[in-house]
Amino acid sequence: MPREDGLGYEPFSFAGRRHMRRIYDSPSRRILLFCARQVEKSTLLGNSAITHSCLVAGHRTLYVSPSATQTKTFSVDRIKEPMQTSEVLRMFVSSALAQNVFEKQFKNLSKITLRYAFLNADRTRGIPAWRLLLDEFQDLLPDNIPIIEQCTSHAPERWKAYVYAGTPKSLDNVIEYYRAQHSTQGEWVVPCDAHGGEGGRYWNILGEKNIGKKGLICERCGGRIDPMHAAAQWANMVADAPFESFRIPQLMVPWKSWAEILLDYKRYPRDKFYNEVLGVSFDSGLRPLTSADLMLSCCADVRMSSEALETYRALSAGQAIVAGIDWGTGENSFTVLALGTYITTRFRIFYLHRFDRDEVDPPVQMVKIIEMLLYFRVAICGTDYGGGFDRNDQLVRKFGPQRIQKYQYFGRMRRKVEHDPKLRRWKVSRTEVMSDIFNAIKRQQFEFPRWPEFKEPFAQDMLNIYSEYNVSQRMTQYSHRPDKPDDSFHAILYCFLASMILVPRPDIIAPLREDRNRGAVRSSYSGPVYQG
C-alpha cells in the first residue's frame, strides 16, 4: 500500500480497517459491496484477485468494469503496482509470462483476465473464470450480467465465487435491486455507551443523522461515538440471502477527515452526498416517458383483436408492413414482437405480442413469429442482434438477409445509425437513438393501440426505463431494474429503424437544427430526406 506521507510503500494492514476483515474472510460464495467513494473497494478486489492467483494453482479470475479506462486503471493501480512493489509477490510472476493490461499470468498457471462491458458483454464471452469480480456494478447494464456470469459455468465448485462492488445511484439501479432483493443487507453497527438499562446499548446504523459538528454522533442522544468501537460489528438486516452484502460509508473510514465530510455535506447536492459519501441510494433517476405521454399517443380505434388485424393484412397488399423483435430469455426478460406501418405521416404500432408463460421456448416463439411475418407480408423485420444469434439465423434462412435486418447497440459512434457490410448488421448509438424515439413519442409522431390493450405490459415496459448520468462514460445512460423489463420499447425501436430503410426519417433521427446567425443548418445525415 502507498504510505500516507507518499514516501514509498508499506505492507497492507488491517489497522484502522477492522471493518474490512470480515469482508476479506467471508466464506460466502457471493459478496456485494455497497460502497461510498474511496473506501478501498477496488483495493479489496485487487487483493482478492492476487491472493487467489498466488495460492491456488491454475486459478482463473475475471475482472469486469464498465469502461476501458476503469479497467486499465485497476490493472495498473491494483494489480501491477502491488506485484512490482512486493518482494513476496514478485516471486510468483516472470517476465516470460504475459503481463499486459488485460492479462496477468502467474508461474503456477493462474491467470487474471481484465475486460470491460458497457452496452454489450461480447468482450467477456468464452473466457473461463473461477472468480468473477464486477467493479462499478451500478453502471453495468442488468441484461449483461447473466451473460458475464456464464463465464463461471465450468468453474470448480470449491473455488467458484462472485464479488460485485459499486456505488449506489437511484432506487431503481441494478446495485440497489441486488442489495434489496438478493442480499443480507449488511450494516456496520456502532454502539453508544451512554444508553443502558433494560434496553441496553443503542446501536447506530451510520447515516445522515449521525453527522455532528465535530464528529460522529449517536442519532438518539447526540453524544460522540467511535466507528471503530471495540464492540462495533457487522449485522445483517436479512437472515438468509444469496449475496452477503456490506454497506461501507465514508463516515467509518479513518482516512476521510471530518472537515472534508462537513464540506461535502454543505456543497454536494443531496443525491450526490447520499451516493458518494453515505453509500445510500437516492431516488434521483429521471423517467424519459410518462403515462400521459403514452396515453396521448394511443388511438381509441386501434385494436389488437383478430378482426381488427384483418384491416392491416389487407393494407399490406399495397403498403409496407414492418416488424421489430427484441429477444428475451423468459426470466425478467421477454421476447416481444412489434408490427407497424405508416398512417399518413405517423408511424403506427398496430400490434404487439409478448412471449411469456407457455411461449418462452424459442421453438414455440419461432412458429408464431414466422406465422405473423408471413400473414402480414412483412417487408422488413428489424431484430435484436445481441440476444438471438440462433433465432436470427433461422429467420435469415427463411426470409433472406434483405428482409431480416439485425441491429446492435454501441456506446459512442460517429453516426447514430450505420450499416456495417462486413458484419452484416446495423450499428446503433444506443443512448442517442433511444432519446430520439422518446422525443418523437412526446411529439406524438408515433401511434399505439388503445390504452386498455397497450397499458399492460407494453406501456409499462416503456415506463420502466429511467435515465442516469454515467460518470465513467460521461453520458446519460438509459437502464431498467432487472425485475422490470423494457423489451417492448426495444421491439418498437427496431421496428421503426427497419421502417427507415423504406421511409427515411431524418426529422426524427437527424433533424435540422437552427443557428442564430446562419438559420437552418443541415445535420450530418447523408441519406434520403423524404419525410413520409
XYZ file of C-alpha atoms in Angstrom:
532
model
C 0.000 0.000 0.000
C 1.246 3.582 -0.684
C 2.394 5.263 2.541
C 0.419 8.236 3.843
C 3.482 10.500 3.590
C 3.922 9.493 -0.065
C 7.436 8.135 0.577
C 7.248 4.645 -0.869
C 5.104 1.687 0.096
C 4.250 -0.349 3.183
C 2.615 -3.774 3.759
C -1.173 -3.873 3.776
C -2.560 -3.849 7.320
C -5.995 -4.054 8.923
C -5.023 -1.289 11.360
C -7.808 1.264 11.024
C -9.603 -1.176 8.713
C -11.146 -3.554 11.234
C -14.422 -3.428 9.329
C -12.681 -4.912 6.263
C -11.514 -8.111 7.965
C -14.952 -9.737 7.865
C -15.242 -8.997 4.138
C -11.820 -10.484 3.369
C -12.561 -13.573 5.492
C -16.157 -14.111 4.354
C -16.851 -17.724 3.328
C -19.773 -16.566 1.191
C -19.659 -17.506 -2.497
C -21.457 -14.290 -3.426
C -20.470 -10.903 -1.967
C -21.995 -7.492 -2.727
C -20.088 -4.354 -1.711
C -22.389 -1.344 -1.462
C -19.874 1.460 -1.069
C -19.304 5.178 -0.931
C -16.363 6.543 -2.941
C -12.748 5.990 -1.840
C -13.397 3.303 0.766
C -10.913 0.791 -0.740
C -13.382 -1.453 -2.548
C -11.104 -1.645 -5.608
C -8.156 -2.389 -3.325
C -10.135 -5.300 -1.909
C -10.946 -6.621 -5.398
C -7.298 -6.396 -6.421
C -6.044 -8.081 -3.239
C -8.624 -10.842 -3.673
C -7.550 -11.479 -7.267
C -3.835 -11.522 -6.425
C -4.186 -13.693 -3.313
C -6.230 -16.409 -5.002
C -3.943 -16.370 -8.046
C -0.835 -16.868 -5.893
C -2.238 -19.501 -3.531
C -4.368 -21.622 -5.889
C -2.592 -23.241 -8.838
C -4.395 -22.721 -12.129
C -6.869 -20.248 -10.619
C -8.851 -18.120 -13.080
C -10.058 -14.615 -12.159
C -12.143 -12.409 -14.449
C -12.422 -8.701 -13.627
C -15.021 -6.607 -15.486
C -15.779 -2.882 -15.272
C -17.989 -0.670 -17.482
C -15.177 1.130 -19.353
C -11.723 0.547 -20.798
C -10.314 3.443 -18.754
C -11.546 1.971 -15.471
C -10.192 -1.459 -16.351
C -6.768 -0.061 -17.305
C -6.605 1.989 -14.094
C -7.480 -1.064 -11.996
C -4.938 -3.179 -13.857
C -2.112 -0.723 -13.117
C -3.031 0.522 -9.631
C -4.486 -2.632 -8.045
C -2.594 -5.445 -9.813
C 0.628 -4.209 -11.391
C 1.831 -1.905 -8.582
C 1.333 -4.414 -5.710
C 3.054 -7.133 -7.773
C 6.027 -4.865 -8.537
C 6.489 -3.386 -5.058
C 6.148 -6.595 -3.020
C 9.191 -8.858 -2.801
C 6.932 -11.770 -1.935
C 4.511 -11.275 -4.841
C 7.313 -10.795 -7.378
C 8.307 -14.427 -6.863
C 5.007 -15.567 -8.427
C 5.491 -13.819 -11.790
C 8.075 -13.764 -14.545
C 8.915 -11.506 -17.464
C 8.472 -14.557 -19.700
C 4.757 -14.602 -18.857
C 2.044 -12.256 -20.131
C 1.864 -9.111 -18.006
C -0.112 -6.723 -20.204
C -3.049 -4.519 -19.221
C -5.736 -7.119 -19.927
C -3.974 -10.315 -18.850
C -1.742 -11.240 -15.916
C -0.162 -14.703 -15.817
C 1.481 -16.427 -12.830
C 4.149 -19.145 -12.542
C 1.604 -21.579 -11.058
C -0.517 -21.217 -14.251
C -3.061 -18.922 -12.582
C -4.375 -16.037 -14.650
C -6.168 -12.733 -14.086
C -8.138 -11.560 -17.130
C -9.419 -7.984 -17.233
C -12.225 -6.813 -19.512
C -14.836 -4.087 -19.818
C -18.507 -4.311 -20.789
C -20.707 -1.254 -21.195
C -23.535 -1.805 -23.683
C -22.780 -5.437 -24.511
C -20.871 -8.311 -22.954
C -19.188 -9.581 -26.137
C -15.664 -8.958 -24.787
C -16.276 -11.398 -21.918
C -17.681 -14.279 -23.947
C -15.701 -17.503 -23.888
C -13.397 -16.516 -21.006
C -13.275 -19.275 -18.349
C -13.372 -17.901 -14.807
C -13.466 -19.306 -11.293
C -13.797 -15.966 -9.523
C -15.836 -13.166 -11.099
C -15.197 -9.577 -9.990
C -17.630 -6.900 -11.235
C -16.490 -3.367 -10.423
C -18.589 -0.181 -10.678
C -21.528 -2.566 -10.674
C -24.058 0.280 -10.724
C -23.001 1.247 -14.278
C -23.295 -2.231 -15.812
C -26.475 -2.912 -17.752
C -28.561 -5.555 -15.938
C -29.140 -7.519 -19.164
C -25.368 -8.124 -19.485
C -24.839 -9.589 -16.020
C -26.282 -13.079 -16.716
C -24.129 -13.260 -19.866
C -20.955 -12.391 -17.954
C -21.827 -14.877 -15.200
C -21.830 -17.698 -17.764
C -18.009 -17.437 -17.753
C -18.048 -19.385 -14.454
C -20.116 -22.293 -15.813
C -17.179 -24.749 -15.676
C -15.524 -23.419 -12.529
C -14.680 -25.952 -9.787
C -17.422 -25.717 -7.172
C -14.865 -25.210 -4.406
C -13.449 -22.038 -5.976
C -16.481 -20.572 -7.746
C -17.146 -17.092 -6.334
C -18.683 -13.749 -7.259
C -17.759 -10.338 -5.824
C -19.752 -7.345 -7.082
C -18.807 -3.836 -5.936
C -20.138 -0.395 -6.694
C -21.526 2.931 -5.525
C -25.321 3.248 -5.341
C -27.308 5.621 -7.520
C -31.112 5.681 -7.709
C -33.549 3.296 -6.075
C -34.093 1.702 -9.492
C -30.425 0.990 -10.159
C -29.183 -2.572 -10.555
C -26.976 -2.462 -7.434
C -29.922 -1.339 -5.281
C -32.030 -4.130 -6.746
C -29.418 -6.753 -5.871
C -28.996 -5.355 -2.355
C -32.732 -5.019 -1.629
C -33.897 -8.259 -3.255
C -30.960 -10.690 -3.114
C -28.651 -9.758 -0.231
C -28.319 -9.837 3.542
C -28.221 -6.001 3.613
C -25.233 -5.909 5.968
C -24.659 -2.747 8.027
C -21.783 -1.710 10.293
C -23.497 -1.058 13.641
C -21.835 1.216 16.205
C -22.909 1.223 19.879
C -23.482 4.257 22.073
C -22.350 3.558 25.669
C -24.453 6.385 27.056
C -27.500 4.143 26.990
C -28.107 1.288 29.391
C -30.835 -0.237 31.438
C -33.286 -2.780 30.051
C -32.791 -1.633 26.504
C -29.032 -1.923 26.743
C -26.804 -0.073 24.289
C -28.247 1.879 21.401
C -26.850 0.628 18.097
C -26.387 3.150 15.282
C -26.592 2.314 11.596
C -24.415 5.052 10.144
C -26.249 7.682 8.107
C -27.121 11.367 7.862
C -28.448 11.541 11.449
C -25.013 10.573 12.759
C -23.295 13.675 11.320
C -22.322 16.059 14.108
C -20.387 19.324 14.061
C -17.187 17.779 15.404
C -17.564 14.113 14.604
C -19.783 11.069 14.519
C -22.698 11.252 16.971
C -25.418 8.938 18.277
C -28.654 9.627 16.456
C -30.621 9.139 19.702
C -28.730 11.276 22.274
C -26.288 13.290 20.167
C -23.251 12.044 22.072
C -19.962 11.224 20.326
C -19.487 7.658 19.124
C -16.491 5.807 17.702
C -16.972 3.915 14.409
C -14.113 1.586 15.419
C -15.551 0.923 18.905
C -14.394 -2.464 20.209
C -17.976 -3.739 20.023
C -18.805 -2.284 16.578
C -19.625 -5.093 14.177
C -21.382 -6.183 11.024
C -25.076 -7.047 11.334
C -27.336 -8.498 8.657
C -30.780 -6.987 8.178
C -31.862 -10.115 6.278
C -31.114 -13.525 7.776
C -30.613 -15.526 4.592
C -29.983 -14.391 1.007
C -27.783 -15.395 -1.966
C -25.420 -12.415 -1.540
C -23.696 -11.395 1.686
C -23.615 -7.620 1.388
C -21.724 -4.853 3.168
C -22.501 -1.114 3.065
C -19.375 0.993 3.641
C -19.968 4.763 4.050
C -17.159 7.299 4.338
C -18.337 8.049 7.900
C -16.495 4.959 9.177
C -13.131 5.176 7.406
C -10.216 6.828 9.239
C -8.555 8.453 6.226
C -11.503 10.771 5.487
C -11.255 13.850 7.708
C -14.396 15.121 9.379
C -13.790 18.610 7.971
C -13.990 17.152 4.447
C -17.221 15.304 5.251
C -18.827 18.507 6.569
C -17.650 20.404 3.488
C -19.132 17.737 1.212
C -22.366 17.866 3.245
C -22.668 21.608 2.536
C -21.650 21.720 -1.108
C -22.861 18.421 -2.626
C -26.393 18.045 -3.989
C -28.395 15.821 -1.659
C -28.483 12.844 -4.040
C -24.695 13.018 -4.630
C -23.968 13.209 -0.909
C -26.131 10.152 -0.265
C -24.456 8.214 -3.092
C -20.819 9.308 -2.833
C -20.408 9.813 0.934
C -23.097 7.780 2.698
C -23.238 4.921 0.202
C -27.049 5.089 0.096
C -29.352 5.008 -2.930
C -31.312 8.163 -3.632
C -34.276 8.375 -5.986
C -32.828 10.811 -8.500
C -33.351 8.848 -11.706
C -35.410 10.630 -14.372
C -38.119 8.980 -16.445
C -37.901 9.828 -20.160
C -41.582 8.956 -20.646
C -44.688 9.408 -18.520
C -48.051 7.669 -18.633
C -49.533 10.895 -20.019
C -47.060 10.858 -22.946
C -48.088 7.331 -23.884
C -51.815 7.844 -23.353
C -51.774 10.824 -25.716
C -50.200 8.616 -28.398
C -52.796 5.850 -28.064
C -55.613 5.701 -30.638
C -59.012 4.552 -29.443
C -59.772 2.920 -32.808
C -56.543 0.884 -32.964
C -57.273 -2.543 -31.526
C -55.265 -5.753 -31.465
C -58.160 -8.172 -31.863
C -58.131 -10.743 -34.692
C -60.926 -8.919 -36.517
C -59.138 -5.551 -36.327
C -55.870 -7.038 -37.613
C -57.581 -8.114 -40.833
C -57.581 -4.447 -41.851
C -53.780 -4.318 -41.722
C -53.412 -7.603 -43.562
C -55.469 -6.159 -46.392
C -53.416 -2.963 -46.180
C -50.186 -4.937 -46.610
C -51.114 -5.750 -50.221
C -50.236 -2.202 -51.237
C -48.338 -0.752 -48.290
C -45.242 -1.877 -46.426
C -45.696 -3.539 -43.047
C -42.556 -3.727 -40.895
C -41.711 -5.662 -37.744
C -39.360 -5.435 -34.779
C -38.225 -8.229 -32.443
C -36.443 -7.915 -29.113
C -35.264 -11.322 -27.951
C -35.579 -12.343 -24.290
C -34.853 -15.276 -22.021
C -38.281 -15.622 -20.412
C -36.991 -14.698 -16.924
C -37.465 -10.954 -16.294
C -36.722 -10.525 -19.996
C -39.209 -11.459 -22.699
C -39.269 -11.766 -26.457
C -41.580 -9.102 -27.894
C -42.830 -8.794 -31.476
C -43.972 -5.385 -32.780
C -45.711 -4.701 -36.108
C -46.066 -1.231 -37.590
C -46.828 0.835 -40.661
C -47.387 4.441 -41.671
C -50.784 6.098 -41.381
C -50.265 9.466 -43.082
C -47.021 10.798 -41.526
C -47.390 8.973 -38.199
C -45.728 5.665 -37.537
C -48.388 3.376 -36.077
C -47.611 0.303 -33.972
C -50.788 -1.687 -34.511
C -49.778 -4.979 -32.892
C -47.552 -6.130 -30.022
C -47.104 -9.581 -28.551
C -45.060 -10.676 -25.540
C -43.986 -14.313 -25.443
C -44.345 -15.481 -21.862
C -45.764 -18.375 -19.824
C -46.078 -21.334 -22.229
C -44.438 -19.390 -25.087
C -40.964 -18.850 -23.591
C -39.382 -21.752 -25.509
C -37.615 -20.495 -28.677
C -39.157 -23.165 -30.982
C -42.650 -22.072 -29.926
C -41.746 -18.433 -30.470
C -40.320 -19.084 -33.935
C -43.511 -20.790 -35.123
C -45.623 -17.807 -34.033
C -43.190 -15.187 -35.378
C -42.846 -16.815 -38.801
C -46.617 -17.195 -38.984
C -47.150 -13.469 -38.245
C -44.434 -12.279 -40.658
C -45.984 -14.346 -43.453
C -49.555 -13.395 -42.567
C -48.878 -9.653 -42.762
C -46.454 -9.932 -45.703
C -43.834 -8.093 -43.644
C -41.429 -6.219 -45.921
C -38.575 -5.808 -43.400
C -38.081 -7.125 -39.887
C -35.569 -5.490 -37.522
C -34.161 -7.847 -34.887
C -32.033 -7.646 -31.779
C -28.566 -8.863 -32.783
C -27.220 -9.456 -29.299
C -29.984 -11.607 -27.861
C -30.769 -14.167 -30.543
C -27.930 -15.474 -32.717
C -29.611 -18.807 -33.457
C -33.095 -17.358 -33.944
C -31.847 -14.587 -36.205
C -30.119 -17.237 -38.311
C -33.388 -19.164 -38.679
C -35.219 -16.034 -39.805
C -32.489 -15.097 -42.309
C -32.623 -18.605 -43.814
C -36.408 -18.361 -44.048
C -36.847 -14.806 -45.369
C -33.402 -13.826 -46.670
C -30.876 -11.218 -45.463
C -32.654 -8.298 -47.116
C -35.877 -8.791 -45.170
C -34.206 -9.593 -41.829
C -32.080 -6.678 -40.642
C -30.043 -7.062 -37.429
C -29.274 -4.169 -35.064
C -26.583 -3.958 -32.382
C -26.229 -1.239 -29.757
C -22.967 0.652 -29.197
C -21.911 3.383 -26.777
C -20.490 6.208 -28.870
C -20.408 6.330 -32.674
C -19.566 8.855 -35.354
C -23.065 8.367 -36.757
C -26.210 7.424 -34.890
C -27.100 4.552 -37.220
C -24.812 2.993 -39.800
C -24.649 -0.303 -41.660
C -21.542 -2.483 -41.467
C -21.497 -4.625 -44.642
C -18.693 -6.827 -43.320
C -20.557 -7.735 -40.142
C -23.914 -7.712 -41.969
C -25.673 -5.729 -39.251
C -26.554 -2.187 -38.289
C -24.668 -0.355 -35.565
C -26.837 1.857 -33.378
C -25.770 4.574 -30.936
C -27.954 3.347 -28.092
C -28.475 6.451 -25.941
C -28.867 8.888 -28.847
C -31.366 6.786 -30.805
C -33.370 5.918 -27.692
C -33.547 9.644 -26.910
C -34.749 10.364 -30.455
C -37.553 7.814 -30.130
C -38.567 9.154 -26.707
C -38.770 12.676 -28.146
C -40.720 11.507 -31.188
C -43.260 9.811 -28.903
C -43.578 13.031 -26.878
C -44.237 14.902 -30.157
C -46.931 12.313 -30.956
C -45.196 11.132 -34.119
C -45.938 7.566 -33.026
C -49.321 5.916 -32.576
C -50.090 2.953 -30.341
C -53.136 0.703 -29.760
C -55.865 1.895 -27.422
C -54.723 2.348 -23.819
C -56.594 -0.581 -22.176
C -54.819 -3.046 -24.528
C -51.487 -1.221 -24.609
C -51.143 -0.425 -20.892
C -50.026 -3.854 -19.654
C -47.373 -4.998 -20.260
C -46.263 -2.881 -23.220
C -46.644 0.669 -21.890
C -45.346 -0.449 -18.509
C -42.178 -1.759 -20.180
C -41.591 1.730 -21.557
C -42.297 3.376 -18.202
C -39.750 1.082 -16.529
C -36.916 2.902 -18.311
C -35.046 5.562 -16.352
C -32.047 7.752 -17.105
C -28.914 8.311 -15.053
C -25.678 10.119 -15.786
C -22.794 7.680 -16.186
C -19.670 9.404 -14.857
C -17.234 6.916 -16.389
C -18.735 7.281 -19.882
C -19.606 10.967 -19.431
C -23.015 10.438 -20.943
C -26.606 9.756 -19.993
C -27.447 6.074 -19.783
C -30.891 4.506 -20.062
C -31.471 1.436 -17.954
C -34.111 -0.507 -16.033
C -34.327 -2.683 -12.964
C -33.689 -6.372 -13.659
C -37.184 -7.257 -12.425
C -38.818 -4.528 -14.542
C -38.240 -5.313 -18.240
C -38.103 -2.802 -21.092
C -38.393 -5.256 -24.001
C -41.474 -3.690 -25.632
C -39.692 -0.384 -26.158
C -36.746 -2.015 -27.921
C -39.053 -4.065 -30.150
C -40.747 -0.795 -31.170
C -37.352 0.845 -31.737
C -36.161 -1.983 -34.011
C -39.468 -1.843 -35.860
C -39.053 1.872 -36.520
C -35.403 1.524 -37.589
C -36.473 -1.188 -40.047
C -39.112 1.164 -41.462
C -36.428 3.803 -42.079
C -34.860 1.578 -44.724
C -38.031 2.175 -46.764
C -39.108 5.577 -45.402
C -36.120 7.554 -44.024
C -36.970 9.929 -41.186
C -34.103 12.397 -40.742
C -36.605 14.658 -38.950
C -36.557 12.120 -36.076
C -33.070 10.595 -36.160
C -31.106 13.533 -37.651
C -33.258 16.691 -37.589
C -32.300 20.097 -38.912
C -31.037 22.472 -36.263
C -31.380 26.224 -36.091
C -28.360 28.529 -35.887
C -28.995 32.066 -34.698
C -26.630 33.531 -37.290
C -26.943 31.167 -40.253
C -30.519 29.939 -39.957
C -31.285 26.301 -40.699
C -28.218 24.052 -40.706
C -28.443 20.563 -42.129
C -27.229 17.705 -39.949
C -24.577 15.172 -40.965
C -27.279 12.769 -42.170
C -26.485 11.974 -45.802
C -29.385 9.715 -46.784
C -32.724 10.456 -48.459
C -34.752 13.298 -46.967
C -38.281 12.083 -47.804
C -40.364 12.635 -44.654
C -43.176 10.158 -45.349
